[in-house]
Coordinates of C-alpha atoms and ligand atoms in Angstrom, one line a residue:
Chain A
M95 CA 0.0 0.0 0.0
K96 CA 2.7 2.4 1.0
L97 CA 4.7 1.3 -2.0
W98 CA 1.7 1.9 -4.2
L99 CA 1.2 5.4 -2.8
A100 CA 4.9 6.1 -3.4
K101 CA 4.7 4.9 -6.9
Q102 CA 1.6 7.1 -7.6
R103 CA 3.4 10.1 -6.2
Y104 CA 6.3 9.5 -8.6
L105 CA 3.8 9.2 -11.5
I106 CA 2.1 12.5 -10.4
D107 CA 5.4 14.2 -10.0
F108 CA 6.4 13.2 -13.6
T109 CA 3.0 14.2 -14.9
L110 CA 3.2 17.7 -13.3
A111 CA 6.7 18.1 -14.7
S112 CA 5.5 17.1 -18.2
L113 CA 2.5 19.5 -18.0
A114 CA 4.9 22.3 -17.0
R115 CA 7.2 21.3 -19.9
R116 CA 4.4 21.8 -22.3
K117 CA 2.8 24.8 -20.9
A118 CA 1.3 26.6 -23.8
R119 CA -0.5 23.6 -25.2
N120 CA -1.8 22.4 -21.9
L121 CA -3.0 25.9 -20.8
G122 CA -4.9 26.2 -24.1
L123 CA -6.7 22.9 -23.5
L124 CA -7.3 23.8 -19.9
F125 CA -8.8 27.1 -20.9
V126 CA -11.3 25.6 -23.4
Y127 CA -12.2 23.1 -20.8
I128 CA -12.8 25.6 -18.1
V129 CA -15.0 27.6 -20.4
L130 CA -17.0 24.6 -21.2
V131 CA -17.6 23.6 -17.6
F132 CA -18.4 27.1 -16.8
M133 CA -21.1 27.4 -19.4
L134 CA -22.7 24.1 -18.5
A135 CA -22.5 24.8 -14.8
S136 CA -23.9 28.3 -15.2
V137 CA -27.0 26.9 -17.2
T138 CA -27.7 24.2 -14.7
L139 CA -27.1 26.3 -11.6
Y140 CA -29.2 29.1 -12.9
T141 CA -32.2 27.2 -14.0
H142 CA -32.2 25.1 -10.9
A143 CA -32.1 28.2 -8.8
L144 CA -34.9 29.8 -10.8
R145 CA -37.0 26.7 -10.4
Q146 CA -36.4 26.7 -6.6
E147 CA -37.3 30.4 -6.5
A148 CA -40.6 29.8 -8.4
A149 CA -41.4 27.0 -6.1
R150 CA -40.8 29.1 -3.1
V151 CA -42.9 31.9 -4.4
L152 CA -45.7 29.7 -5.2
A153 CA -45.7 27.9 -1.9
A154 CA -47.0 31.0 -0.4
S155 CA -49.8 31.5 -2.9
P156 CA -53.3 30.0 -2.6
E157 CA -54.0 26.4 -3.8
V158 CA -56.8 27.5 -6.1
I159 CA -57.4 30.7 -7.9
L160 CA -60.8 31.3 -9.5
Q161 CA -61.1 33.6 -12.4
R162 CA -64.3 34.6 -14.2
M163 CA -64.3 34.2 -18.0
V164 CA -66.2 36.3 -20.4
A165 CA -65.9 35.4 -24.1
G166 CA -62.8 33.4 -23.3
R167 CA -61.1 36.3 -21.4
H168 CA -60.4 37.0 -17.8
D169 CA -63.1 39.4 -16.4
L170 CA -64.0 40.9 -13.1
I171 CA -65.8 39.0 -10.5
P172 CA -69.1 40.6 -10.0
P173 CA -70.8 41.1 -6.5
G174 CA -72.5 38.2 -5.1
Y175 CA -70.3 35.7 -6.9
Q176 CA -68.4 34.7 -3.7
E177 CA -71.7 33.8 -2.2
R178 CA -72.5 31.4 -5.1
I179 CA -69.6 29.3 -4.4
G180 CA -71.3 28.5 -1.0
R181 CA -69.7 26.0 1.2
I182 CA -67.4 23.4 -0.4
R183 CA -66.0 20.7 1.7
G184 CA -62.3 21.2 2.3
V185 CA -62.2 24.8 1.4
Q186 CA -60.9 26.8 4.4
K187 CA -61.1 30.4 3.2
V188 CA -62.6 32.2 0.2
E189 CA -61.2 35.6 -0.5
G190 CA -61.7 38.2 -3.2
R191 CA -58.4 39.6 -4.5
L192 CA -57.7 42.9 -6.1
W193 CA -54.7 43.4 -8.3
G194 CA -53.8 44.8 -11.7
Y195 CA -50.9 45.9 -14.0
Y196 CA -49.7 49.4 -14.4
Y197 CA -47.4 50.6 -17.1
D198 CA -45.0 53.2 -15.8
A199 CA -43.9 55.4 -18.8
V200 CA -41.1 56.9 -16.8
T201 CA -39.3 53.6 -16.3
K202 CA -41.0 51.8 -19.2
A203 CA -41.8 48.9 -16.9
N204 CA -44.8 47.1 -15.7
Y205 CA -45.7 47.2 -12.0
T206 CA -48.2 45.0 -10.2
F207 CA -50.6 46.9 -8.2
M208 CA -52.2 44.9 -5.4
V209 CA -54.2 45.0 -2.3
P210 CA -52.7 42.6 0.3
A211 CA -55.0 40.4 2.3
E212 CA -53.4 41.6 5.6
N213 CA -51.5 44.6 6.8
A214 CA -52.7 46.8 3.9
P215 CA -51.2 50.3 4.0
A216 CA -53.4 53.2 5.0
A217 CA -55.2 55.1 2.3
G218 CA -52.7 57.2 0.2
E219 CA -49.8 55.2 1.3
I220 CA -48.0 52.4 -0.6
I221 CA -45.5 49.7 0.0
V222 CA -43.2 49.2 -2.9
G223 CA -40.9 46.3 -4.1
P224 CA -37.1 46.7 -4.4
A225 CA -37.2 47.1 -8.2
L226 CA -39.2 50.3 -7.9
E227 CA -37.0 51.5 -5.1
R228 CA -34.1 51.3 -7.6
A229 CA -35.8 52.4 -10.7
R230 CA -37.5 55.4 -9.3
G231 CA -35.0 56.1 -6.5
L232 CA -37.7 55.7 -3.9
A233 CA -37.2 55.5 -0.2
K234 CA -39.4 55.6 2.8
N235 CA -41.7 58.6 3.2
N236 CA -41.0 59.7 -0.4
G237 CA -44.0 60.8 -2.4
I238 CA -44.6 59.4 -5.9
S239 CA -47.4 60.1 -8.5
F240 CA -48.9 57.7 -11.0
R241 CA -51.2 58.8 -13.7
S242 CA -54.2 56.4 -13.7
Y243 CA -55.8 55.0 -16.9
S244 CA -58.5 57.6 -16.7
G245 CA -55.9 60.4 -16.8
K246 CA -56.0 61.6 -13.2
L247 CA -52.7 62.0 -11.2
H248 CA -52.7 60.0 -7.9
T249 CA -50.0 60.8 -5.4
F250 CA -48.8 58.2 -2.7
I251 CA -46.5 58.2 0.1
V252 CA -44.1 55.2 0.4
A253 CA -44.7 53.7 3.7
E254 CA -42.2 50.9 3.3
V255 CA -39.9 49.1 0.9
L256 CA -40.2 45.3 0.7
P257 CA -37.2 43.3 1.6
Q258 CA -35.5 41.2 -1.2
A259 CA -36.5 37.8 0.0
S260 CA -37.8 36.7 -3.3
E261 CA -37.2 39.5 -5.7
L262 CA -38.2 37.3 -8.7
V263 CA -41.9 38.0 -8.0
S264 CA -42.1 40.8 -5.5
A265 CA -39.7 43.2 -7.2
D266 CA -42.3 45.1 -9.1
L267 CA -45.0 45.0 -6.4
V268 CA -46.9 48.1 -5.3
L269 CA -49.1 47.4 -2.3
M270 CA -52.0 49.8 -1.5
S271 CA -55.2 49.9 0.4
E272 CA -58.5 48.8 -1.1
A273 CA -59.8 52.2 -1.3
S274 CA -56.8 53.6 -3.1
F275 CA -56.9 50.7 -5.5
R276 CA -60.5 51.1 -6.4
A277 CA -60.1 54.8 -6.9
F278 CA -56.9 54.5 -9.0
F279 CA -58.3 51.8 -11.4
D280 CA -62.0 53.0 -11.2
Y281 CA -62.9 49.5 -9.9
P282 CA -66.6 49.4 -9.2
A283 CA -67.5 48.6 -5.6
G284 CA -68.0 44.9 -4.9
H285 CA -66.0 43.8 -7.8
Y286 CA -62.8 41.7 -7.5
T287 CA -60.0 40.7 -9.9
D288 CA -60.2 37.1 -8.9
I289 CA -60.9 34.7 -6.0
A290 CA -58.4 32.9 -4.0
L291 CA -59.3 29.6 -2.2
S292 CA -57.2 27.9 0.5
V293 CA -57.5 24.1 0.6
A294 CA -55.8 22.4 3.4
N295 CA -55.6 18.9 2.1
P296 CA -53.7 18.7 -1.1
L297 CA -55.6 15.5 -2.1
E298 CA -58.8 17.5 -2.1
V299 CA -57.7 20.3 -4.5
R300 CA -58.9 18.4 -7.6
N301 CA -62.3 17.7 -6.1
V302 CA -62.7 21.3 -5.1
A303 CA -61.8 22.4 -8.7
V304 CA -64.5 20.0 -10.1
K305 CA -67.2 21.3 -7.8
L306 CA -66.3 24.9 -8.6
A307 CA -66.5 24.3 -12.2
A308 CA -69.9 22.7 -11.7
A309 CA -71.2 25.5 -9.6
L310 CA -69.9 28.3 -11.7
P311 CA -69.7 27.4 -15.4
D312 CA -68.4 30.8 -16.4
A313 CA -65.4 30.4 -14.1
R314 CA -61.9 28.9 -14.5
P315 CA -60.2 27.4 -11.5
I316 CA -56.4 27.6 -11.7
L317 CA -54.5 25.1 -9.5
R318 CA -51.2 26.0 -7.9
D319 CA -49.7 22.7 -8.9
E320 CA -50.5 23.2 -12.5
V321 CA -48.8 26.7 -12.3
L322 CA -45.8 25.0 -10.8
R323 CA -45.7 22.5 -13.5
T324 CA -46.0 25.1 -16.2
Y325 CA -43.2 27.0 -14.7
A326 CA -41.1 23.9 -14.5
S327 CA -41.7 23.1 -18.1
I328 CA -40.9 26.6 -19.2
F329 CA -37.7 26.4 -17.4
D330 CA -37.0 23.0 -18.7
W331 CA -37.6 24.2 -22.3
R332 CA -35.3 27.0 -22.0
E333 CA -32.7 25.0 -20.3
G334 CA -33.1 22.5 -23.1
I335 CA -32.5 25.1 -25.8
V336 CA -29.3 26.2 -24.0
L337 CA -28.1 22.7 -23.4
A338 CA -28.7 21.8 -27.0
L339 CA -26.4 24.7 -28.0
L340 CA -23.9 23.6 -25.5
S341 CA -23.9 20.0 -26.6
A342 CA -22.4 21.3 -29.8
A343 CA -19.7 22.8 -27.7
I344 CA -19.2 19.6 -25.9
L345 CA -18.7 17.8 -29.2
A346 CA -16.2 20.3 -30.3
F347 CA -14.4 19.9 -27.0
G348 CA -14.5 16.1 -27.5
I349 CA -12.8 16.6 -30.8
L350 CA -10.2 18.8 -29.4
A351 CA -9.4 16.5 -26.6
W352 CA -9.2 13.6 -29.1
E353 CA -7.0 15.5 -31.4
K354 CA -4.7 16.6 -28.4
A355 CA -4.3 13.0 -27.3
S356 CA -4.2 11.2 -30.6
G357 CA -1.9 13.9 -31.9
L358 CA 0.4 12.9 -29.0
S359 CA 3.5 14.7 -30.3
A360 CA 6.3 12.7 -31.6
E361 CA 8.3 14.0 -28.6
E362 CA 5.6 12.5 -26.3
K363 CA 5.7 9.3 -28.1
R364 CA 9.5 9.2 -27.9
E365 CA 9.3 9.8 -24.2
I366 CA 6.8 7.0 -23.7
G367 CA 9.2 4.8 -25.6
I368 CA 12.1 5.8 -23.5
L369 CA 10.2 5.3 -20.2
K370 CA 9.2 1.8 -21.3
A371 CA 12.8 1.0 -22.3
I372 CA 14.2 2.0 -19.0
G373 CA 11.8 -0.1 -17.1
W374 CA 8.3 1.4 -16.9
E375 CA 5.5 -0.9 -17.5
T376 CA 2.7 -0.2 -19.9
G377 CA 0.5 0.2 -16.9
D378 CA 2.8 2.8 -15.3
V379 CA 2.6 4.8 -18.5
I380 CA -1.1 4.6 -18.7
K381 CA -1.5 5.4 -15.0
M382 CA 0.8 8.4 -15.6
K383 CA -1.3 9.7 -18.4
F384 CA -4.5 8.9 -16.3
W385 CA -3.1 11.2 -13.6
E386 CA -2.5 13.8 -16.2
G387 CA -6.0 13.6 -17.4
L388 CA -7.4 13.7 -14.0
L389 CA -5.4 16.7 -13.0
I390 CA -6.6 18.6 -16.0
S391 CA -10.1 17.7 -15.8
L392 CA -10.4 18.2 -12.0
T393 CA -8.7 21.6 -12.3
A394 CA -11.0 22.6 -15.1
F395 CA -14.1 21.3 -13.3
L396 CA -13.2 23.1 -10.1
I397 CA -12.3 26.4 -11.6
G398 CA -15.2 26.2 -14.1
F399 CA -17.7 25.3 -11.4
V400 CA -16.6 28.0 -9.0
A401 CA -16.7 30.6 -11.8
A402 CA -20.2 29.6 -12.7
Y403 CA -21.3 29.8 -9.1
V404 CA -19.9 33.4 -8.9
H405 CA -21.4 34.2 -12.2
V406 CA -24.9 32.9 -11.3
F407 CA -25.2 33.9 -7.8
H408 CA -23.1 37.1 -7.6
F409 CA -23.5 38.4 -11.0
S410 CA -27.0 37.2 -11.7
A411 CA -26.0 35.1 -14.6
S412 CA -25.5 38.3 -16.6
L413 CA -24.3 36.4 -19.6
F414 CA -27.5 34.3 -20.0
E415 CA -30.1 36.9 -19.1
P416 CA -31.4 37.4 -22.6
V417 CA -32.1 33.8 -23.2
L418 CA -33.1 32.5 -19.8
K419 CA -35.1 35.3 -18.3
G420 CA -36.9 36.9 -21.2
W421 CA -40.1 35.1 -20.4
A422 CA -41.5 37.3 -17.8
V423 CA -41.2 40.8 -16.4
L424 CA -38.1 40.1 -14.3
Y425 CA -35.7 42.6 -13.1
P426 CA -32.1 43.0 -14.0
R427 CA -30.4 43.0 -10.6
F428 CA -32.2 40.2 -8.8
Q429 CA -30.2 37.9 -6.8
L430 CA -30.9 34.1 -6.7
T431 CA -30.5 32.2 -3.6
P432 CA -27.3 30.2 -3.7
H433 CA -28.1 26.5 -3.9
I434 CA -26.0 23.5 -4.8
D435 CA -27.5 20.1 -5.5
G436 CA -25.3 17.0 -5.1
V437 CA -26.9 15.1 -8.0
Q438 CA -26.6 18.2 -10.3
V439 CA -22.9 18.4 -9.6
A440 CA -22.5 14.8 -10.2
T441 CA -24.3 15.0 -13.5
L442 CA -22.2 17.9 -14.5
F443 CA -19.1 16.1 -13.6
F444 CA -20.1 13.1 -15.5
F445 CA -20.9 15.0 -18.7
T446 CA -17.6 17.0 -18.7
V447 CA -15.0 14.6 -17.2
V448 CA -16.1 11.3 -18.7
P449 CA -16.1 12.4 -22.3
Y450 CA -12.7 13.8 -21.9
A451 CA -11.4 10.7 -20.3
A452 CA -12.9 8.6 -22.9
A453 CA -11.5 10.6 -25.7
V454 CA -7.9 10.5 -24.5
L455 CA -7.8 7.0 -23.3
V456 CA -7.6 5.1 -26.6
P457 CA -4.8 7.1 -28.2
I458 CA -2.8 6.9 -25.0
W459 CA -3.3 3.2 -24.7
K460 CA -2.1 2.9 -28.3
A461 CA 1.0 4.9 -27.6
A462 CA 1.7 3.0 -24.4
I463 CA 1.7 -0.4 -26.0
T464 CA 4.4 0.5 -28.6
D465 CA 7.4 -1.8 -28.4
P466 CA 10.2 -0.6 -26.2
D467 CA 12.9 -1.6 -28.7
S468 CA 11.8 1.3 -30.9
V469 CA 14.0 3.7 -28.8
M470 CA 17.1 1.8 -30.0
R471 CA 16.5 3.1 -33.5
S472 CA 16.1 6.8 -33.7
Chain B
M1019 CA 25.2 -15.2 -17.3
I1020 CA 23.2 -14.9 -20.5
E1021 CA 22.8 -17.8 -23.0
L1022 CA 21.3 -17.4 -26.5
H1023 CA 20.3 -20.6 -28.4
S1024 CA 19.5 -20.6 -32.1
I1025 CA 18.0 -17.1 -31.9
R1026 CA 16.3 -15.9 -35.0
K1027 CA 14.4 -12.6 -35.3
A1028 CA 12.2 -11.6 -38.2
F1029 CA 10.8 -8.3 -39.0
N1030 CA 7.4 -7.9 -40.7
Q1031 CA 7.0 -11.7 -40.5
G1032 CA 4.5 -13.0 -43.0
H1033 CA 4.5 -9.9 -45.2
D1034 CA 6.2 -9.2 -48.4
N1035 CA 9.0 -7.4 -46.7
E1036 CA 9.7 -10.1 -44.3
Y1037 CA 13.3 -9.7 -43.1
W1038 CA 15.4 -12.0 -40.9
A1039 CA 17.7 -9.6 -39.0
L1040 CA 19.1 -12.5 -36.9
D1041 CA 19.6 -15.9 -38.3
G1042 CA 20.6 -18.5 -35.8
I1043 CA 22.7 -17.0 -33.1
D1044 CA 24.3 -19.1 -30.4
L1045 CA 26.2 -17.1 -27.9
H1046 CA 27.1 -17.2 -24.2
I1047 CA 27.8 -13.9 -22.6
E1048 CA 29.8 -14.3 -19.5
A1049 CA 29.3 -12.6 -16.3
K1050 CA 31.5 -9.7 -15.2
K1051 CA 33.1 -9.5 -18.6
V1052 CA 33.1 -6.9 -21.2
T1053 CA 31.8 -8.2 -24.6
A1054 CA 31.7 -6.2 -27.7
L1055 CA 29.6 -6.9 -30.8
R1056 CA 31.3 -5.9 -34.1
G1057 CA 30.1 -6.0 -37.6
P1058 CA 29.0 -3.9 -40.7
S1059 CA 25.8 -1.8 -40.6
G1060 CA 22.8 -3.9 -40.8
S1061 CA 24.4 -7.0 -39.5
G1062 CA 22.0 -7.2 -36.6
K1063 CA 24.0 -6.0 -33.7
T1064 CA 21.3 -3.6 -32.3
T1065 CA 18.7 -6.2 -32.8
L1066 CA 20.7 -8.7 -30.8
L1067 CA 21.0 -6.1 -28.0
T1068 CA 17.3 -5.6 -27.8
I1069 CA 16.8 -9.4 -27.4
V1070 CA 19.5 -9.7 -24.7
G1071 CA 18.1 -6.6 -23.0
C1072 CA 14.5 -7.9 -23.0
L1073 CA 13.4 -5.0 -25.1
S1074 CA 12.1 -7.4 -27.7
R1075 CA 11.5 -11.2 -27.9
P1076 CA 13.2 -13.5 -30.5
T1077 CA 11.0 -15.0 -33.2
E1078 CA 12.6 -18.3 -32.6
G1079 CA 15.1 -19.7 -30.1
R1080 CA 15.6 -19.3 -26.4
V1081 CA 17.2 -16.8 -24.1
R1082 CA 18.4 -17.9 -20.7
L1083 CA 19.3 -15.5 -18.0
L1084 CA 21.2 -17.0 -15.0
G1085 CA 19.9 -20.4 -16.2
E1086 CA 16.2 -19.4 -16.4
D1087 CA 14.5 -19.4 -19.7
I1088 CA 13.0 -16.0 -20.2
S1089 CA 12.0 -16.1 -23.8
G1090 CA 8.5 -17.0 -23.1
L1091 CA 7.7 -14.7 -20.3
P1092 CA 4.9 -12.2 -20.6
E1093 CA 5.7 -8.5 -21.1
R1094 CA 5.2 -7.5 -17.4
F1095 CA 7.9 -9.9 -16.3
L1096 CA 10.3 -8.9 -19.1
T1097 CA 9.9 -5.3 -18.1
E1098 CA 10.7 -6.1 -14.4
I1099 CA 13.7 -8.1 -15.4
R1100 CA 14.8 -5.2 -17.6
R1101 CA 14.4 -2.7 -14.9
R1102 CA 16.2 -4.8 -12.3
R1103 CA 19.0 -6.5 -14.2
F1104 CA 19.7 -4.2 -17.2
G1105 CA 20.9 -0.7 -17.6
F1106 CA 20.9 0.8 -21.1
I1107 CA 23.1 3.5 -22.6
F1108 CA 21.6 4.4 -25.9
Q1109 CA 23.4 5.8 -28.9
Q1110 CA 21.2 8.9 -28.9
F1111 CA 21.3 9.0 -25.0
N1112 CA 17.5 9.2 -25.0
L1113 CA 17.2 11.6 -22.1
I1114 CA 14.0 13.4 -21.3
R1115 CA 14.2 16.9 -22.4
G1116 CA 13.0 19.6 -20.0
L1117 CA 14.0 17.6 -17.0
A1118 CA 17.1 18.2 -14.8
A1119 CA 19.9 15.7 -14.9
L1120 CA 19.0 14.4 -11.4
D1121 CA 15.4 13.9 -12.4
N1122 CA 16.4 12.0 -15.5
I1123 CA 18.6 9.8 -13.6
I1124 CA 16.0 8.7 -11.0
L1125 CA 13.3 7.9 -13.7
P1126 CA 14.0 4.2 -14.0
A1127 CA 13.4 3.8 -10.3
Y1128 CA 9.9 5.4 -10.2
P1129 CA 8.2 2.0 -10.7
T1130 CA 10.1 0.6 -7.7
G1131 CA 8.6 3.2 -5.4
R1132 CA 11.9 3.6 -3.5
P1133 CA 12.0 6.7 -1.3
R1134 CA 12.9 9.8 -3.2
R1135 CA 15.6 10.9 -0.7
E1136 CA 17.4 7.6 -1.2
L1137 CA 17.1 7.9 -5.0
L1138 CA 18.4 11.4 -5.0
D1139 CA 21.4 10.5 -2.8
R1140 CA 22.3 7.7 -5.0
A1141 CA 21.9 9.8 -8.2
E1142 CA 24.2 12.6 -6.6
E1143 CA 26.7 9.9 -5.7
L1144 CA 26.7 8.5 -9.3
L1145 CA 27.0 12.0 -10.8
A1146 CA 29.8 12.9 -8.5
G1147 CA 31.6 9.7 -9.4
L1148 CA 31.4 10.8 -13.2
K1149 CA 32.6 14.3 -12.2
L1150 CA 29.2 15.9 -13.1
G1151 CA 28.0 16.8 -9.7
H1152 CA 28.0 20.5 -10.4
R1153 CA 25.5 20.0 -13.3
R1154 CA 22.9 18.1 -11.4
H1155 CA 20.2 20.7 -11.7
A1156 CA 20.9 21.6 -15.3
K1157 CA 18.3 20.6 -17.9
V1158 CA 19.6 17.8 -20.0
E1159 CA 19.3 19.8 -23.3
W1160 CA 21.8 22.3 -22.0
L1161 CA 24.5 19.7 -21.5
S1162 CA 27.2 18.8 -23.9
G1163 CA 27.2 15.4 -25.7
G1164 CA 29.7 13.9 -23.3
E1165 CA 27.9 15.3 -20.3
Q1166 CA 24.6 13.9 -21.6
Q1167 CA 26.2 10.5 -22.0
R1168 CA 27.4 10.5 -18.5
V1169 CA 23.9 11.5 -17.3
A1170 CA 22.7 8.5 -19.4
I1171 CA 25.3 6.2 -17.7
C1172 CA 24.2 7.4 -14.3
R1173 CA 20.5 6.6 -15.2
A1174 CA 21.5 3.2 -16.3
L1175 CA 23.0 2.6 -12.9
I1176 CA 20.3 3.9 -10.7
N1177 CA 18.7 0.6 -10.1
D1178 CA 22.2 -1.0 -9.7
P1179 CA 21.8 -3.6 -12.5
E1180 CA 24.2 -6.5 -13.1
V1181 CA 24.3 -6.0 -16.8
L1182 CA 25.0 -2.8 -18.8
I1183 CA 24.0 -2.6 -22.5
A1184 CA 25.4 0.2 -24.7
D1185 CA 24.7 0.6 -28.3
E1186 CA 27.5 2.4 -30.3
P1187 CA 28.5 4.3 -27.1
T1188 CA 31.2 6.3 -28.8
A1189 CA 29.4 7.1 -32.1
N1190 CA 28.5 10.6 -31.0
L1191 CA 31.8 11.4 -29.3
D1192 CA 35.0 12.8 -30.4
T1193 CA 38.3 10.9 -29.8
H1194 CA 39.0 12.7 -26.5
L1195 CA 35.5 11.9 -25.1
A1196 CA 35.6 8.5 -26.4
G1197 CA 38.8 7.9 -24.5
E1198 CA 37.1 9.2 -21.4
F1199 CA 34.1 6.9 -22.0
M1200 CA 36.5 3.9 -22.1
G1201 CA 37.9 5.1 -18.8
I1202 CA 34.4 5.1 -17.3
L1203 CA 33.8 1.7 -18.9
E1204 CA 37.0 0.3 -17.2
G1205 CA 35.6 1.6 -13.8
L1206 CA 32.3 -0.1 -14.4
A1207 CA 34.0 -3.4 -15.4
A1208 CA 36.2 -3.3 -12.3
Q1209 CA 33.0 -3.1 -10.2
G1210 CA 32.2 -6.4 -11.6
R1211 CA 29.4 -5.6 -14.0
T1212 CA 28.6 -7.5 -17.1
I1213 CA 28.9 -5.2 -20.1
L1214 CA 27.6 -5.8 -23.6
L1215 CA 28.2 -3.2 -26.2
T1216 CA 28.2 -2.8 -30.0
S1217 CA 30.8 -0.7 -31.9
H1218 CA 32.6 0.0 -35.1
D1219 CA 35.0 2.0 -33.3
P1220 CA 38.6 0.5 -33.2
L1221 CA 39.2 2.7 -30.1
V1222 CA 36.5 0.5 -28.4
V1223 CA 36.9 -2.9 -29.9
E1224 CA 40.7 -2.9 -29.8
S1225 CA 40.9 -1.5 -26.2
A1226 CA 42.2 -3.6 -23.4
V1227 CA 39.0 -3.1 -21.5
V1228 CA 37.0 -5.2 -24.0
Q1229 CA 37.7 -8.9 -23.1
R1230 CA 35.9 -10.4 -26.0
V1231 CA 34.9 -9.3 -29.4
V1232 CA 32.1 -11.1 -31.3
D1233 CA 31.9 -10.4 -35.0
M1234 CA 28.6 -10.5 -36.9
R1235 CA 27.6 -10.4 -40.4
D1236 CA 24.1 -10.8 -42.0
G1237 CA 22.6 -11.8 -38.8
K1238 CA 25.1 -14.6 -38.0
L1239 CA 28.1 -14.8 -35.8
L1240 CA 31.6 -15.2 -37.4
S1241 CA 33.0 -17.5 -34.9
S1242 CA 36.5 -16.0 -34.1
P1243 CA 36.3 -15.0 -30.4
R1244 CA 39.4 -13.0 -29.5
Ligands
LIG1365 N1 11.7 -2.6 -37.0 C1 12.3 -3.0 -38.1 N2 11.6 -3.3 -39.1 C2 12.1 -3.8 -40.2 N3 13.4 -4.0 -40.3 C3 14.2 -3.8 -39.3 C4 13.7 -3.2 -38.2 N4 14.7 -3.0 -37.3 C5 15.8 -3.4 -37.9 N5 15.6 -3.8 -39.1 C6 16.5 -4.3 -40.0 O1 17.3 -5.3 -39.5 C7 18.6 -5.3 -39.8 C8 19.5 -5.3 -38.7 O2 19.4 -4.0 -38.0 P1 20.3 -3.6 -36.8 O3 19.8 -2.2 -36.4 O4 20.2 -4.7 -35.8 O5 21.7 -3.5 -37.4 P2 23.1 -2.9 -36.8 O6 24.0 -4.0 -36.9 O7 22.7 -2.4 -35.5 O8 23.5 -1.8 -37.8 P3 24.1 -0.4 -37.5 O9 25.6 -0.7 -37.3 O10 23.8 0.5 -38.7 O11 23.6 0.2 -36.2 C9 18.6 -4.1 -40.7 O12 18.8 -4.5 -42.1 C10 17.6 -3.3 -40.4 O13 17.1 -2.6 -41.7
LIG1366 MG1 22.8 -0.5 -34.6

């Protein structure tokens, strides 16, 4: 065992020395390798974090949302609608919600105006999300005016700025009182945007939906689980596109690795011949090259992965934003919650290190089994 | 020490360009003696060295080392024998460029896993013995031909082999350096090592250090042992 370790140390020493002797070439390869790992890791870390974020956000939202449809379009809930739902078994709470979108011509962005179920601000006051805080330079106790769709100017005082807990969804929020909301959007009294239902038992959600559809034929129940699935599939789809692009990169990398190894330079082949002639076994040569490959791929993997982590969680994946985030009104500077998943890392490792190892193994093996007597004739 | 019986060696056997480089060699290489192979170019001297040194296997015939038949051994065992019992001094020296003299010298000992300190001490000792101690950290490509050869000799000695094999050791040296090499050879012979070399060089084959000259032609021995 000790002897084995000593031997491996010698092989690694020799490998390090050979890597250093062919610096330019190995650095080139390492660079390409790192870029590849970086890209792949960025995509997977990013989409994974987005998915987690969405799940976290939705976890706080009601199990069922009921929208009224008129001519296939989302319409206001008229007065008396909530009463028609009556008592459905398993439904804990029925609540009319008030929310709407507002386009701010100043920042050219959409905000979500909303009346919170609890702790609504006083009339004339608002609570804003961090995106507004940044975009409009707002702080507590500042005043801000929005021109409503009817043309009137409404002025509000900022009572509070929301923390950044999950910026993905709360960034563009503007929370206000019911009275302010109805006045701003000219919402008729007794009307609501939609209805939120809380269902305690997840197994009962489907039943509730079926009963709702029967009682209110003009309404559409939206289940949280379905939204979750839709999100997931959107993320998957986008991740798929990027991964498809990247697979081309992996292929190119494979070719490069193959080329590097099969094009074992005449010098390297000569060295292998010398080592064998002076008493190295074929196995020693292969092990030495194995260590070389392992060192290169581990270094590339570590550097690439760490760089991707920094890219995604500290620079908000700025390189991928256009592709991966374009699907919703999301905000440039939002920070994802750092998250690393063991399976994910293992998958990534498998897809970057194994192809490299496979690509270099055959040519090395071929070179390693050359007859040692060749060095006598040069 | 080493007995060769009816050795034949073919290259490209079974192809159009089949060529028998060795054609029935019977030879006994005695222990602790300096034996030289002499013959025109293409007579098979190098080929014979590779067979004696376990770098290649004969197509036909047997090789006995210390009475044991080694011609049929699998590669792994041949490699081990080569590492333990033979040291090689190649015509082109065959050092690994970019590595220092010391690192080159200890390379054949890597597969043995001997402690590095011990190896380095031994390598320093060998270098000092050949008056090359001051060049131990120099990269081998910066060394002169004679210095490179001395590094190669140290490398051949690191595993303390009984047999040294040298192919045309003076071919790349001038007369003065060749003379120095013969001096080193004399020292090695005095240590009781078995030495087998090939040479065209009268300076080598006619030297008093060489105890026996074997003449070869067309893959056969001309039996006129001196
Ligand atoms: N790998 C090989 N394939 C084919 N023919 C070979 C091979 N190696 C050697 N030969 C041939 O075998 C013959 C003997 O070669 P060898 O190198 O043993 O001669 P030599 O006596 O050492 O010659 P020199 O004095 O020029 O070194 C030569 O004709 C050579 O061309
Ligand atoms: Mg020759």
